[in-house]
PDB file of C-alpha atoms and ligand atoms in Angstrom:
ATOM      1  CA  UNK A   1       0.000   0.000   0.000  1.00 72.00           C
ATOM      2  CA  UNK A   2       1.430   3.395  -0.922  1.00 82.00           C
ATOM      3  CA  UNK A   3       2.564   5.942   1.623  1.00 86.00           C
ATOM      4  CA  UNK A   4       0.759   9.262   1.366  1.00 95.00           C
ATOM      5  CA  UNK A   5       2.381  12.636   1.936  1.00 97.00           C
ATOM      6  CA  UNK A   6       0.319  15.096   3.925  1.00 97.00           C
ATOM      7  CA  UNK A   7       2.117  18.427   3.987  1.00 98.00           C
ATOM      8  CA  UNK A   8       0.828  21.221   6.233  1.00 98.00           C
ATOM      9  CA  UNK A   9       1.724  24.613   4.790  1.00 98.00           C
ATOM     10  CA  UNK A  10       0.985  27.028   7.609  1.00 98.00           C
ATOM     11  CA  UNK A  11       2.088  30.009   5.479  1.00 98.00           C
ATOM     12  CA  UNK A  12       2.489  33.205   7.555  1.00 98.00           C
ATOM     13  CA  UNK A  13       0.262  31.924  10.357  1.00 98.00           C
ATOM     14  CA  UNK A  14       0.782  30.888  13.973  1.00 98.00           C
ATOM     15  CA  UNK A  15       3.168  32.140  16.648  1.00 98.00           C
ATOM     16  CA  UNK A  16       4.577  30.111  19.549  1.00 98.00           C
ATOM     17  CA  UNK A  17       1.455  29.975  21.746  1.00 98.00           C
ATOM     18  CA  UNK A  18      -0.709  28.740  18.890  1.00 98.00           C
ATOM     19  CA  UNK A  19       1.932  26.243  17.830  1.00 98.00           C
ATOM     20  CA  UNK A  20       2.117  24.814  21.356  1.00 98.00           C
ATOM     21  CA  UNK A  21      -1.675  24.436  21.459  1.00 98.00           C
ATOM     22  CA  UNK A  22      -1.786  22.861  17.999  1.00 98.00           C
ATOM     23  CA  UNK A  23       0.708  20.198  19.058  1.00 98.00           C
ATOM     24  CA  UNK A  24      -1.011  19.573  22.351  1.00 97.00           C
ATOM     25  CA  UNK A  25      -4.281  18.983  20.577  1.00 96.00           C
ATOM     26  CA  UNK A  26      -2.935  16.831  17.767  1.00 95.00           C
ATOM     27  CA  UNK A  27      -0.959  14.716  20.254  1.00 93.00           C
ATOM     28  CA  UNK A  28      -4.128  14.066  22.225  1.00 91.00           C
ATOM     29  CA  UNK A  29      -5.955  13.029  19.079  1.00 87.00           C
ATOM     30  CA  UNK A  30      -3.173  10.645  18.168  1.00 79.00           C
ATOM     31  CA  UNK A  31      -2.916   9.255  21.687  1.00 69.00           C
ATOM     32  CA  UNK A  32      -6.590   8.481  21.607  1.00 63.00           C
ATOM     33  CA  UNK A  33      -5.899   6.485  18.475  1.00 58.00           C
ATOM     34  CA  UNK A  34      -8.044   8.626  16.294  1.00 57.00           C
ATOM     35  CA  UNK A  35      -5.348   8.516  13.667  1.00 62.00           C
ATOM     36  CA  UNK A  36      -5.056   4.788  13.266  1.00 61.00           C
ATOM     37  CA  UNK A  37      -3.122   4.586  10.016  1.00 70.00           C
ATOM     38  CA  UNK A  38      -0.409   7.101  10.851  1.00 74.00           C
ATOM     39  CA  UNK A  39       2.423   4.749   9.847  1.00 76.00           C
ATOM     40  CA  UNK A  40       1.329   4.973   6.241  1.00 84.00           C
ATOM     41  CA  UNK A  41       1.603   8.766   6.207  1.00 91.00           C
ATOM     42  CA  UNK A  42       4.583  11.038   5.736  1.00 95.00           C
ATOM     43  CA  UNK A  43       3.282  14.008   7.696  1.00 96.00           C
ATOM     44  CA  UNK A  44       5.264  17.185   7.108  1.00 98.00           C
ATOM     45  CA  UNK A  45       4.725  20.384   9.091  1.00 98.00           C
ATOM     46  CA  UNK A  46       5.920  23.619   7.474  1.00 99.00           C
ATOM     47  CA  UNK A  47       5.902  26.506   9.964  1.00 98.00           C
ATOM     48  CA  UNK A  48       7.486  29.927   9.502  1.00 98.00           C
ATOM     49  CA  UNK A  49      11.282  30.043   9.897  1.00 98.00           C
ATOM     50  CA  UNK A  50      11.394  31.335  13.501  1.00 98.00           C
ATOM     51  CA  UNK A  51       9.437  28.300  14.670  1.00 98.00           C
ATOM     52  CA  UNK A  52      11.324  25.442  13.014  1.00 98.00           C
ATOM     53  CA  UNK A  53      13.223  24.802  16.239  1.00 98.00           C
ATOM     54  CA  UNK A  54      10.070  24.933  18.369  1.00 98.00           C
ATOM     55  CA  UNK A  55       8.264  22.528  16.048  1.00 98.00           C
ATOM     56  CA  UNK A  56      11.283  20.222  16.185  1.00 98.00           C
ATOM     57  CA  UNK A  57      11.175  20.260  19.991  1.00 98.00           C
ATOM     58  CA  UNK A  58       7.436  19.660  20.129  1.00 98.00           C
ATOM     59  CA  UNK A  59       7.705  16.711  17.743  1.00 96.00           C
ATOM     60  CA  UNK A  60      10.387  15.169  19.982  1.00 96.00           C
ATOM     61  CA  UNK A  61       8.555  15.924  23.205  1.00 96.00           C
ATOM     62  CA  UNK A  62       5.315  14.390  21.958  1.00 93.00           C
ATOM     63  CA  UNK A  63       7.124  11.470  20.274  1.00 91.00           C
ATOM     64  CA  UNK A  64       5.486  12.117  16.936  1.00 92.00           C
ATOM     65  CA  UNK A  65       6.811  10.770  13.664  1.00 91.00           C
ATOM     66  CA  UNK A  66       6.193  14.068  11.857  1.00 95.00           C
ATOM     67  CA  UNK A  67       8.818  15.583   9.586  1.00 97.00           C
ATOM     68  CA  UNK A  68       9.492  19.290   9.109  1.00 98.00           C
ATOM     69  CA  UNK A  69       9.573  21.363   5.952  1.00 98.00           C
ATOM     70  CA  UNK A  70      10.585  24.956   5.238  1.00 98.00           C
ATOM     71  CA  UNK A  71       8.231  27.148   3.239  1.00 98.00           C
ATOM     72  CA  UNK A  72      11.053  28.868   1.403  1.00 98.00           C
ATOM     73  CA  UNK A  73      14.843  28.981   1.126  1.00 98.00           C
ATOM     74  CA  UNK A  74      17.535  31.382   0.044  1.00 98.00           C
ATOM     75  CA  UNK A  75      18.620  30.979  -3.579  1.00 98.00           C
ATOM     76  CA  UNK A  76      22.195  31.499  -2.336  1.00 98.00           C
ATOM     77  CA  UNK A  77      24.613  29.975   0.158  1.00 97.00           C
ATOM     78  CA  UNK A  78      25.522  31.802   3.342  1.00 97.00           C
ATOM     79  CA  UNK A  79      26.834  35.316   2.814  1.00 98.00           C
ATOM     80  CA  UNK A  80      25.745  38.908   2.352  1.00 98.00           C
ATOM     81  CA  UNK A  81      22.079  38.322   1.554  1.00 98.00           C
ATOM     82  CA  UNK A  82      20.122  40.387   4.057  1.00 98.00           C
ATOM     83  CA  UNK A  83      16.948  38.754   5.269  1.00 97.00           C
ATOM     84  CA  UNK A  84      17.602  35.371   3.685  1.00 98.00           C
ATOM     85  CA  UNK A  85      17.719  31.974   5.403  1.00 98.00           C
ATOM     86  CA  UNK A  86      20.034  29.462   3.744  1.00 98.00           C
ATOM     87  CA  UNK A  87      20.073  25.660   3.736  1.00 98.00           C
ATOM     88  CA  UNK A  88      23.055  25.398   6.072  1.00 98.00           C
ATOM     89  CA  UNK A  89      21.065  27.200   8.755  1.00 98.00           C
ATOM     90  CA  UNK A  90      18.112  24.824   8.712  1.00 98.00           C
ATOM     91  CA  UNK A  91      19.280  21.522   7.294  1.00 98.00           C
ATOM     92  CA  UNK A  92      19.492  19.841  10.677  1.00 98.00           C
ATOM     93  CA  UNK A  93      15.857  20.683  11.331  1.00 98.00           C
ATOM     94  CA  UNK A  94      14.064  20.058   8.045  1.00 98.00           C
ATOM     95  CA  UNK A  95      13.769  17.273   5.500  1.00 98.00           C
ATOM     96  CA  UNK A  96      11.745  19.145   2.881  1.00 98.00           C
ATOM     97  CA  UNK A  97      11.636  22.614   1.329  1.00 98.00           C
ATOM     98  CA  UNK A  98       8.625  24.029  -0.485  1.00 98.00           C
ATOM     99  CA  UNK A  99       9.900  25.814  -3.588  1.00 98.00           C
ATOM    100  CA  UNK A 100       8.071  27.927  -6.154  1.00 97.00           C
ATOM    101  CA  UNK A 101       4.751  28.300  -4.377  1.00 98.00           C
ATOM    102  CA  UNK A 102       2.469  30.493  -6.482  1.00 98.00           C
ATOM    103  CA  UNK A 103       2.250  33.031  -3.651  1.00 98.00           C
ATOM    104  CA  UNK A 104       6.026  33.466  -3.889  1.00 98.00           C
ATOM    105  CA  UNK A 105       5.922  33.642  -7.663  1.00 97.00           C
ATOM    106  CA  UNK A 106       3.052  36.125  -7.764  1.00 97.00           C
ATOM    107  CA  UNK A 107       3.460  38.245  -4.637  1.00 98.00           C
ATOM    108  CA  UNK A 108       7.233  38.207  -4.230  1.00 97.00           C
ATOM    109  CA  UNK A 109       8.249  38.221  -7.881  1.00 97.00           C
ATOM    110  CA  UNK A 110      10.106  34.900  -7.905  1.00 97.00           C
ATOM    111  CA  UNK A 111      11.103  34.009 -11.433  1.00 96.00           C
ATOM    112  CA  UNK A 112      12.209  30.678 -12.859  1.00 95.00           C
ATOM    113  CA  UNK A 113      15.889  31.461 -12.415  1.00 95.00           C
ATOM    114  CA  UNK A 114      15.424  32.179  -8.706  1.00 96.00           C
ATOM    115  CA  UNK A 115      13.316  29.067  -8.249  1.00 96.00           C
ATOM    116  CA  UNK A 116      15.939  26.952  -9.997  1.00 95.00           C
ATOM    117  CA  UNK A 117      18.621  28.347  -7.710  1.00 95.00           C
ATOM    118  CA  UNK A 118      16.467  27.383  -4.745  1.00 96.00           C
ATOM    119  CA  UNK A 119      16.007  23.868  -6.127  1.00 95.00           C
ATOM    120  CA  UNK A 120      19.771  23.568  -6.546  1.00 94.00           C
ATOM    121  CA  UNK A 121      20.486  24.813  -3.024  1.00 96.00           C
ATOM    122  CA  UNK A 122      17.920  22.417  -1.593  1.00 96.00           C
ATOM    123  CA  UNK A 123      19.291  19.377  -3.406  1.00 94.00           C
ATOM    124  CA  UNK A 124      22.903  20.325  -2.672  1.00 93.00           C
ATOM    125  CA  UNK A 125      22.060  20.327   1.050  1.00 96.00           C
ATOM    126  CA  UNK A 126      20.542  16.848   0.822  1.00 95.00           C
ATOM    127  CA  UNK A 127      17.015  18.155   1.347  1.00 96.00           C
ATOM    128  CA  UNK A 128      13.971  17.293  -0.742  1.00 96.00           C
ATOM    129  CA  UNK A 129      12.309  20.044  -2.780  1.00 96.00           C
ATOM    130  CA  UNK A 130       8.536  20.090  -3.037  1.00 98.00           C
ATOM    131  CA  UNK A 131       8.238  22.088  -6.237  1.00 97.00           C
ATOM    132  CA  UNK A 132       4.862  23.759  -6.700  1.00 98.00           C
ATOM    133  CA  UNK A 133       3.486  24.221 -10.181  1.00 97.00           C
ATOM    134  CA  UNK A 134       0.110  25.518 -11.215  1.00 97.00           C
ATOM    135  CA  UNK A 135       0.082  23.961 -14.652  1.00 93.00           C
ATOM    136  CA  UNK A 136       1.933  21.314 -16.560  1.00 93.00           C
ATOM    137  CA  UNK A 137       3.840  23.723 -18.770  1.00 92.00           C
ATOM    138  CA  UNK A 138       5.850  24.906 -15.747  1.00 93.00           C
ATOM    139  CA  UNK A 139       7.628  21.557 -15.479  1.00 90.00           C
ATOM    140  CA  UNK A 140       9.932  22.426 -18.343  1.00 89.00           C
ATOM    141  CA  UNK A 141      10.987  25.679 -16.660  1.00 92.00           C
ATOM    142  CA  UNK A 142      12.696  23.895 -13.822  1.00 89.00           C
ATOM    143  CA  UNK A 143      15.746  21.812 -13.132  1.00 78.00           C
ATOM    144  CA  UNK A 144      14.495  18.460 -12.004  1.00 77.00           C
ATOM    145  CA  UNK A 145      17.468  16.167 -11.866  1.00 71.00           C
ATOM    146  CA  UNK A 146      16.796  13.870  -8.989  1.00 63.00           C
ATOM    147  CA  UNK A 147      14.503  10.937  -9.426  1.00 61.00           C
ATOM    148  CA  UNK A 148      12.187   9.039  -7.090  1.00 61.00           C
ATOM    149  CA  UNK A 149      11.543  10.227  -3.567  1.00 66.00           C
ATOM    150  CA  UNK A 150      14.259  12.897  -3.640  1.00 89.00           C
ATOM    151  CA  UNK A 151      11.964  15.285  -5.419  1.00 93.00           C
ATOM    152  CA  UNK A 152       8.252  15.930  -5.103  1.00 95.00           C
ATOM    153  CA  UNK A 153       5.891  17.993  -7.203  1.00 96.00           C
ATOM    154  CA  UNK A 154       2.786  19.709  -5.879  1.00 98.00           C
ATOM    155  CA  UNK A 155       0.210  20.491  -8.528  1.00 98.00           C
ATOM    156  CA  UNK A 156      -1.716  23.517  -7.272  1.00 98.00           C
ATOM    157  CA  UNK A 157      -4.024  25.243  -9.765  1.00 98.00           C
ATOM    158  CA  UNK A 158      -4.277  28.969  -9.034  1.00 97.00           C
ATOM    159  CA  UNK A 159      -8.058  29.062  -8.853  1.00 98.00           C
ATOM    160  CA  UNK A 160      -8.090  26.429  -6.115  1.00 98.00           C
ATOM    161  CA  UNK A 161      -5.674  28.009  -3.641  1.00 97.00           C
ATOM    162  CA  UNK A 162      -7.531  29.372  -0.638  1.00 97.00           C
ATOM    163  CA  UNK A 163     -10.756  29.617  -2.635  1.00 97.00           C
ATOM    164  CA  UNK A 164     -12.734  26.722  -1.206  1.00 97.00           C
ATOM    165  CA  UNK A 165     -13.051  25.446  -4.755  1.00 98.00           C
ATOM    166  CA  UNK A 166     -10.772  22.478  -5.342  1.00 98.00           C
ATOM    167  CA  UNK A 167      -9.913  21.073  -8.754  1.00 98.00           C
ATOM    168  CA  UNK A 168     -11.745  17.907  -9.737  1.00 98.00           C
ATOM    169  CA  UNK A 169      -9.908  14.759  -8.618  1.00 98.00           C
ATOM    170  CA  UNK A 170     -10.120  13.498 -12.210  1.00 98.00           C
ATOM    171  CA  UNK A 171      -8.336  16.524 -13.634  1.00 98.00           C
ATOM    172  CA  UNK A 172      -5.732  16.538 -10.855  1.00 98.00           C
ATOM    173  CA  UNK A 173      -5.064  12.867 -11.542  1.00 98.00           C
ATOM    174  CA  UNK A 174      -4.695  13.553 -15.269  1.00 98.00           C
ATOM    175  CA  UNK A 175      -2.077  16.215 -14.573  1.00 98.00           C
ATOM    176  CA  UNK A 176      -0.309  13.999 -12.005  1.00 98.00           C
ATOM    177  CA  UNK A 177      -0.170  11.191 -14.583  1.00 98.00           C
ATOM    178  CA  UNK A 178       1.381  13.562 -17.136  1.00 96.00           C
ATOM    179  CA  UNK A 179       3.932  14.741 -14.574  1.00 95.00           C
ATOM    180  CA  UNK A 180       4.973  11.144 -13.892  1.00 93.00           C
ATOM    181  CA  UNK A 181       5.210  10.476 -17.618  1.00 93.00           C
ATOM    182  CA  UNK A 182       7.680  13.344 -17.883  1.00 90.00           C
ATOM    183  CA  UNK A 183       9.646  12.836 -14.679  1.00 90.00           C
ATOM    184  CA  UNK A 184       9.309   9.221 -13.676  1.00 90.00           C
ATOM    185  CA  UNK A 185       7.673   7.877 -10.571  1.00 89.00           C
ATOM    186  CA  UNK A 186       8.193  10.783  -8.193  1.00 93.00           C
ATOM    187  CA  UNK A 187       5.604  11.720  -5.556  1.00 95.00           C
ATOM    188  CA  UNK A 188       2.968  14.082  -6.935  1.00 97.00           C
ATOM    189  CA  UNK A 189       0.769  15.919  -4.459  1.00 98.00           C
ATOM    190  CA  UNK A 190      -2.403  17.850  -5.086  1.00 98.00           C
ATOM    191  CA  UNK A 191      -2.897  21.240  -3.398  1.00 98.00           C
ATOM    192  CA  UNK A 192      -5.720  23.782  -3.346  1.00 98.00           C
ATOM    193  CA  UNK A 193      -8.699  23.802  -0.954  1.00 98.00           C
ATOM    194  CA  UNK A 194      -8.068  20.325   0.391  1.00 98.00           C
ATOM    195  CA  UNK A 195     -10.308  19.463   3.346  1.00 98.00           C
ATOM    196  CA  UNK A 196     -11.240  16.373   5.336  1.00 97.00           C
ATOM    197  CA  UNK A 197     -14.295  16.151   3.079  1.00 98.00           C
ATOM    198  CA  UNK A 198     -12.416  15.878  -0.211  1.00 98.00           C
ATOM    199  CA  UNK A 199      -8.990  14.412   0.700  1.00 98.00           C
ATOM    200  CA  UNK A 200     -10.018  10.840  -0.023  1.00 97.00           C
ATOM    201  CA  UNK A 201     -11.320  11.795  -3.478  1.00 98.00           C
ATOM    202  CA  UNK A 202      -7.792  12.909  -4.334  1.00 98.00           C
ATOM    203  CA  UNK A 203      -5.738  10.203  -2.628  1.00 97.00           C
ATOM    204  CA  UNK A 204      -7.895   7.474  -4.149  1.00 97.00           C
ATOM    205  CA  UNK A 205      -6.638   8.591  -7.567  1.00 98.00           C
ATOM    206  CA  UNK A 206      -3.926   6.391  -8.989  1.00 97.00           C
ATOM    207  CA  UNK A 207      -1.285   9.041  -9.679  1.00 98.00           C
ATOM    208  CA  UNK A 208      -1.803  11.238  -6.612  1.00 98.00           C
ATOM    209  CA  UNK A 209       0.488  10.576  -3.654  1.00 98.00           C
ATOM    210  CA  UNK A 210      -0.833  13.056  -1.131  1.00 98.00           C
ATOM    211  CA  UNK A 211      -1.748  16.665  -0.537  1.00 98.00           C
ATOM    212  CA  UNK A 212      -0.287  20.067   0.234  1.00 98.00           C
ATOM    213  CA  UNK A 213      -2.744  21.552   2.696  1.00 98.00           C
ATOM    214  CA  UNK A 214      -2.941  25.254   3.538  1.00 98.00           C
ATOM    215  CA  UNK A 215      -5.964  26.619   5.412  1.00 98.00           C
ATOM    216  CA  UNK A 216      -7.248  23.246   6.599  1.00 98.00           C
ATOM    217  CA  UNK A 217      -3.938  22.409   8.281  1.00 98.00           C
ATOM    218  CA  UNK A 218      -4.278  25.272  10.765  1.00 98.00           C
ATOM    219  CA  UNK A 219      -6.963  23.532  12.794  1.00 98.00           C
ATOM    220  CA  UNK A 220      -5.546  20.406  14.472  1.00 97.00           C
ATOM    221  CA  UNK A 221      -8.842  18.554  14.485  1.00 96.00           C
ATOM    222  CA  UNK A 222      -9.468  19.149  10.795  1.00 97.00           C
ATOM    223  CA  UNK A 223      -5.864  18.305   9.974  1.00 96.00           C
ATOM    224  CA  UNK A 224      -6.014  15.070  11.955  1.00 94.00           C
ATOM    225  CA  UNK A 225      -9.109  14.094   9.964  1.00 94.00           C
ATOM    226  CA  UNK A 226      -7.294  14.809   6.711  1.00 95.00           C
ATOM    227  CA  UNK A 227      -4.481  12.528   7.868  1.00 93.00           C
ATOM    228  CA  UNK A 228      -6.934   9.857   8.890  1.00 91.00           C
ATOM    229  CA  UNK A 229      -9.097   9.951   5.754  1.00 92.00           C
ATOM    230  CA  UNK A 230      -6.224  10.251   3.233  1.00 93.00           C
TER     231      UNK A 230
HETATM  232  P1  PGA B 301      -5.196  26.024   0.638  1.00 82.80           P
HETATM  233  O1  PGA B 301      -3.688  26.350   0.243  1.00 82.80           O
HETATM  234  O2  PGA B 301      -5.231  24.601   1.127  1.00 82.80           O
HETATM  235  O3  PGA B 301      -5.534  27.002   1.717  1.00 82.80           O
HETATM  236  O4  PGA B 301      -6.028  26.199  -0.588  1.00 82.80           O
HETATM  237  C1  PGA B 301      -2.874  25.401  -0.375  1.00 82.80           C
HETATM  238  C2  PGA B 301      -1.538  25.992  -0.683  1.00 82.80           C
HETATM  239  O5  PGA B 301      -1.450  27.178  -1.001  1.00 82.80           O
HETATM  240  O6  PGA B 301      -0.512  25.279  -0.617  1.00 82.80           O
END
Protein backbone atom coordinates (compact mmCIF):
# COMPACT_ATOMS: atom_id res chain seq x y z
CA UNK A 1 0.00 0.00 0.00
CA UNK A 2 1.43 3.40 -0.92
CA UNK A 3 2.56 5.94 1.62
CA UNK A 4 0.76 9.26 1.37
CA UNK A 5 2.38 12.64 1.94
CA UNK A 6 0.32 15.10 3.92
CA UNK A 7 2.12 18.43 3.99
CA UNK A 8 0.83 21.22 6.23
CA UNK A 9 1.72 24.61 4.79
CA UNK A 10 0.98 27.03 7.61
CA UNK A 11 2.09 30.01 5.48
CA UNK A 12 2.49 33.20 7.56
CA UNK A 13 0.26 31.92 10.36
CA UNK A 14 0.78 30.89 13.97
CA UNK A 15 3.17 32.14 16.65
CA UNK A 16 4.58 30.11 19.55
CA UNK A 17 1.45 29.98 21.75
CA UNK A 18 -0.71 28.74 18.89
CA UNK A 19 1.93 26.24 17.83
CA UNK A 20 2.12 24.81 21.36
CA UNK A 21 -1.68 24.44 21.46
CA UNK A 22 -1.79 22.86 18.00
CA UNK A 23 0.71 20.20 19.06
CA UNK A 24 -1.01 19.57 22.35
CA UNK A 25 -4.28 18.98 20.58
CA UNK A 26 -2.94 16.83 17.77
CA UNK A 27 -0.96 14.72 20.25
CA UNK A 28 -4.13 14.07 22.23
CA UNK A 29 -5.95 13.03 19.08
CA UNK A 30 -3.17 10.64 18.17
CA UNK A 31 -2.92 9.25 21.69
CA UNK A 32 -6.59 8.48 21.61
CA UNK A 33 -5.90 6.49 18.47
CA UNK A 34 -8.04 8.63 16.29
CA UNK A 35 -5.35 8.52 13.67
CA UNK A 36 -5.06 4.79 13.27
CA UNK A 37 -3.12 4.59 10.02
CA UNK A 38 -0.41 7.10 10.85
CA UNK A 39 2.42 4.75 9.85
CA UNK A 40 1.33 4.97 6.24
CA UNK A 41 1.60 8.77 6.21
CA UNK A 42 4.58 11.04 5.74
CA UNK A 43 3.28 14.01 7.70
CA UNK A 44 5.26 17.18 7.11
CA UNK A 45 4.72 20.38 9.09
CA UNK A 46 5.92 23.62 7.47
CA UNK A 47 5.90 26.51 9.96
CA UNK A 48 7.49 29.93 9.50
CA UNK A 49 11.28 30.04 9.90
CA UNK A 50 11.39 31.34 13.50
CA UNK A 51 9.44 28.30 14.67
CA UNK A 52 11.32 25.44 13.01
CA UNK A 53 13.22 24.80 16.24
CA UNK A 54 10.07 24.93 18.37
CA UNK A 55 8.26 22.53 16.05
CA UNK A 56 11.28 20.22 16.18
CA UNK A 57 11.17 20.26 19.99
CA UNK A 58 7.44 19.66 20.13
CA UNK A 59 7.70 16.71 17.74
CA UNK A 60 10.39 15.17 19.98
CA UNK A 61 8.55 15.92 23.20
CA UNK A 62 5.31 14.39 21.96
CA UNK A 63 7.12 11.47 20.27
CA UNK A 64 5.49 12.12 16.94
CA UNK A 65 6.81 10.77 13.66
CA UNK A 66 6.19 14.07 11.86
CA UNK A 67 8.82 15.58 9.59
CA UNK A 68 9.49 19.29 9.11
CA UNK A 69 9.57 21.36 5.95
CA UNK A 70 10.58 24.96 5.24
CA UNK A 71 8.23 27.15 3.24
CA UNK A 72 11.05 28.87 1.40
CA UNK A 73 14.84 28.98 1.13
CA UNK A 74 17.54 31.38 0.04
CA UNK A 75 18.62 30.98 -3.58
CA UNK A 76 22.19 31.50 -2.34
CA UNK A 77 24.61 29.98 0.16
CA UNK A 78 25.52 31.80 3.34
CA UNK A 79 26.83 35.32 2.81
CA UNK A 80 25.75 38.91 2.35
CA UNK A 81 22.08 38.32 1.55
CA UNK A 82 20.12 40.39 4.06
CA UNK A 83 16.95 38.75 5.27
CA UNK A 84 17.60 35.37 3.69
CA UNK A 85 17.72 31.97 5.40
CA UNK A 86 20.03 29.46 3.74
CA UNK A 87 20.07 25.66 3.74
CA UNK A 88 23.05 25.40 6.07
CA UNK A 89 21.07 27.20 8.76
CA UNK A 90 18.11 24.82 8.71
CA UNK A 91 19.28 21.52 7.29
CA UNK A 92 19.49 19.84 10.68
CA UNK A 93 15.86 20.68 11.33
CA UNK A 94 14.06 20.06 8.05
CA UNK A 95 13.77 17.27 5.50
CA UNK A 96 11.75 19.15 2.88
CA UNK A 97 11.64 22.61 1.33
CA UNK A 98 8.63 24.03 -0.49
CA UNK A 99 9.90 25.81 -3.59
CA UNK A 100 8.07 27.93 -6.15
CA UNK A 101 4.75 28.30 -4.38
CA UNK A 102 2.47 30.49 -6.48
CA UNK A 103 2.25 33.03 -3.65
CA UNK A 104 6.03 33.47 -3.89
CA UNK A 105 5.92 33.64 -7.66
CA UNK A 106 3.05 36.12 -7.76
CA UNK A 107 3.46 38.24 -4.64
CA UNK A 108 7.23 38.21 -4.23
CA UNK A 109 8.25 38.22 -7.88
CA UNK A 110 10.11 34.90 -7.90
CA UNK A 111 11.10 34.01 -11.43
CA UNK A 112 12.21 30.68 -12.86
CA UNK A 113 15.89 31.46 -12.42
CA UNK A 114 15.42 32.18 -8.71
CA UNK A 115 13.32 29.07 -8.25
CA UNK A 116 15.94 26.95 -10.00
CA UNK A 117 18.62 28.35 -7.71
CA UNK A 118 16.47 27.38 -4.75
CA UNK A 119 16.01 23.87 -6.13
CA UNK A 120 19.77 23.57 -6.55
CA UNK A 121 20.49 24.81 -3.02
CA UNK A 122 17.92 22.42 -1.59
CA UNK A 123 19.29 19.38 -3.41
CA UNK A 124 22.90 20.32 -2.67
CA UNK A 125 22.06 20.33 1.05
CA UNK A 126 20.54 16.85 0.82
CA UNK A 127 17.02 18.16 1.35
CA UNK A 128 13.97 17.29 -0.74
CA UNK A 129 12.31 20.04 -2.78
CA UNK A 130 8.54 20.09 -3.04
CA UNK A 131 8.24 22.09 -6.24
CA UNK A 132 4.86 23.76 -6.70
CA UNK A 133 3.49 24.22 -10.18
CA UNK A 134 0.11 25.52 -11.22
CA UNK A 135 0.08 23.96 -14.65
CA UNK A 136 1.93 21.31 -16.56
CA UNK A 137 3.84 23.72 -18.77
CA UNK A 138 5.85 24.91 -15.75
CA UNK A 139 7.63 21.56 -15.48
CA UNK A 140 9.93 22.43 -18.34
CA UNK A 141 10.99 25.68 -16.66
CA UNK A 142 12.70 23.90 -13.82
CA UNK A 143 15.75 21.81 -13.13
CA UNK A 144 14.50 18.46 -12.00
CA UNK A 145 17.47 16.17 -11.87
CA UNK A 146 16.80 13.87 -8.99
CA UNK A 147 14.50 10.94 -9.43
CA UNK A 148 12.19 9.04 -7.09
CA UNK A 149 11.54 10.23 -3.57
CA UNK A 150 14.26 12.90 -3.64
CA UNK A 151 11.96 15.28 -5.42
CA UNK A 152 8.25 15.93 -5.10
CA UNK A 153 5.89 17.99 -7.20
CA UNK A 154 2.79 19.71 -5.88
CA UNK A 155 0.21 20.49 -8.53
CA UNK A 156 -1.72 23.52 -7.27
CA UNK A 157 -4.02 25.24 -9.76
CA UNK A 158 -4.28 28.97 -9.03
CA UNK A 159 -8.06 29.06 -8.85
CA UNK A 160 -8.09 26.43 -6.11
CA UNK A 161 -5.67 28.01 -3.64
CA UNK A 162 -7.53 29.37 -0.64
CA UNK A 163 -10.76 29.62 -2.64
CA UNK A 164 -12.73 26.72 -1.21
CA UNK A 165 -13.05 25.45 -4.76
CA UNK A 166 -10.77 22.48 -5.34
CA UNK A 167 -9.91 21.07 -8.75
CA UNK A 168 -11.74 17.91 -9.74
CA UNK A 169 -9.91 14.76 -8.62
CA UNK A 170 -10.12 13.50 -12.21
CA UNK A 171 -8.34 16.52 -13.63
CA UNK A 172 -5.73 16.54 -10.85
CA UNK A 173 -5.06 12.87 -11.54
CA UNK A 174 -4.70 13.55 -15.27
CA UNK A 175 -2.08 16.22 -14.57
CA UNK A 176 -0.31 14.00 -12.00
CA UNK A 177 -0.17 11.19 -14.58
CA UNK A 178 1.38 13.56 -17.14
CA UNK A 179 3.93 14.74 -14.57
CA UNK A 180 4.97 11.14 -13.89
CA UNK A 181 5.21 10.48 -17.62
CA UNK A 182 7.68 13.34 -17.88
CA UNK A 183 9.65 12.84 -14.68
CA UNK A 184 9.31 9.22 -13.68
CA UNK A 185 7.67 7.88 -10.57
CA UNK A 186 8.19 10.78 -8.19
CA UNK A 187 5.60 11.72 -5.56
CA UNK A 188 2.97 14.08 -6.94
CA UNK A 189 0.77 15.92 -4.46
CA UNK A 190 -2.40 17.85 -5.09
CA UNK A 191 -2.90 21.24 -3.40
CA UNK A 192 -5.72 23.78 -3.35
CA UNK A 193 -8.70 23.80 -0.95
CA UNK A 194 -8.07 20.32 0.39
CA UNK A 195 -10.31 19.46 3.35
CA UNK A 196 -11.24 16.37 5.34
CA UNK A 197 -14.29 16.15 3.08
CA UNK A 198 -12.42 15.88 -0.21
CA UNK A 199 -8.99 14.41 0.70
CA UNK A 200 -10.02 10.84 -0.02
CA UNK A 201 -11.32 11.80 -3.48
CA UNK A 202 -7.79 12.91 -4.33
CA UNK A 203 -5.74 10.20 -2.63
CA UNK A 204 -7.89 7.47 -4.15
CA UNK A 205 -6.64 8.59 -7.57
CA UNK A 206 -3.93 6.39 -8.99
CA UNK A 207 -1.29 9.04 -9.68
CA UNK A 208 -1.80 11.24 -6.61
CA UNK A 209 0.49 10.58 -3.65
CA UNK A 210 -0.83 13.06 -1.13
CA UNK A 211 -1.75 16.67 -0.54
CA UNK A 212 -0.29 20.07 0.23
CA UNK A 213 -2.74 21.55 2.70
CA UNK A 214 -2.94 25.25 3.54
CA UNK A 215 -5.96 26.62 5.41
CA UNK A 216 -7.25 23.25 6.60
CA UNK A 217 -3.94 22.41 8.28
CA UNK A 218 -4.28 25.27 10.76
CA UNK A 219 -6.96 23.53 12.79
CA UNK A 220 -5.55 20.41 14.47
CA UNK A 221 -8.84 18.55 14.48
CA UNK A 222 -9.47 19.15 10.80
CA UNK A 223 -5.86 18.31 9.97
CA UNK A 224 -6.01 15.07 11.96
CA UNK A 225 -9.11 14.09 9.96
CA UNK A 226 -7.29 14.81 6.71
CA UNK A 227 -4.48 12.53 7.87
CA UNK A 228 -6.93 9.86 8.89
CA UNK A 229 -9.10 9.95 5.75
CA UNK A 230 -6.22 10.25 3.23
P1 LIG B 1 -5.20 26.02 0.64
O1 LIG B 1 -3.69 26.35 0.24
O2 LIG B 1 -5.23 24.60 1.13
O3 LIG B 1 -5.53 27.00 1.72
O4 LIG B 1 -6.03 26.20 -0.59
C1 LIG B 1 -2.87 25.40 -0.37
C2 LIG B 1 -1.54 25.99 -0.68
O5 LIG B 1 -1.45 27.18 -1.00
O6 LIG B 1 -0.51 25.28 -0.62
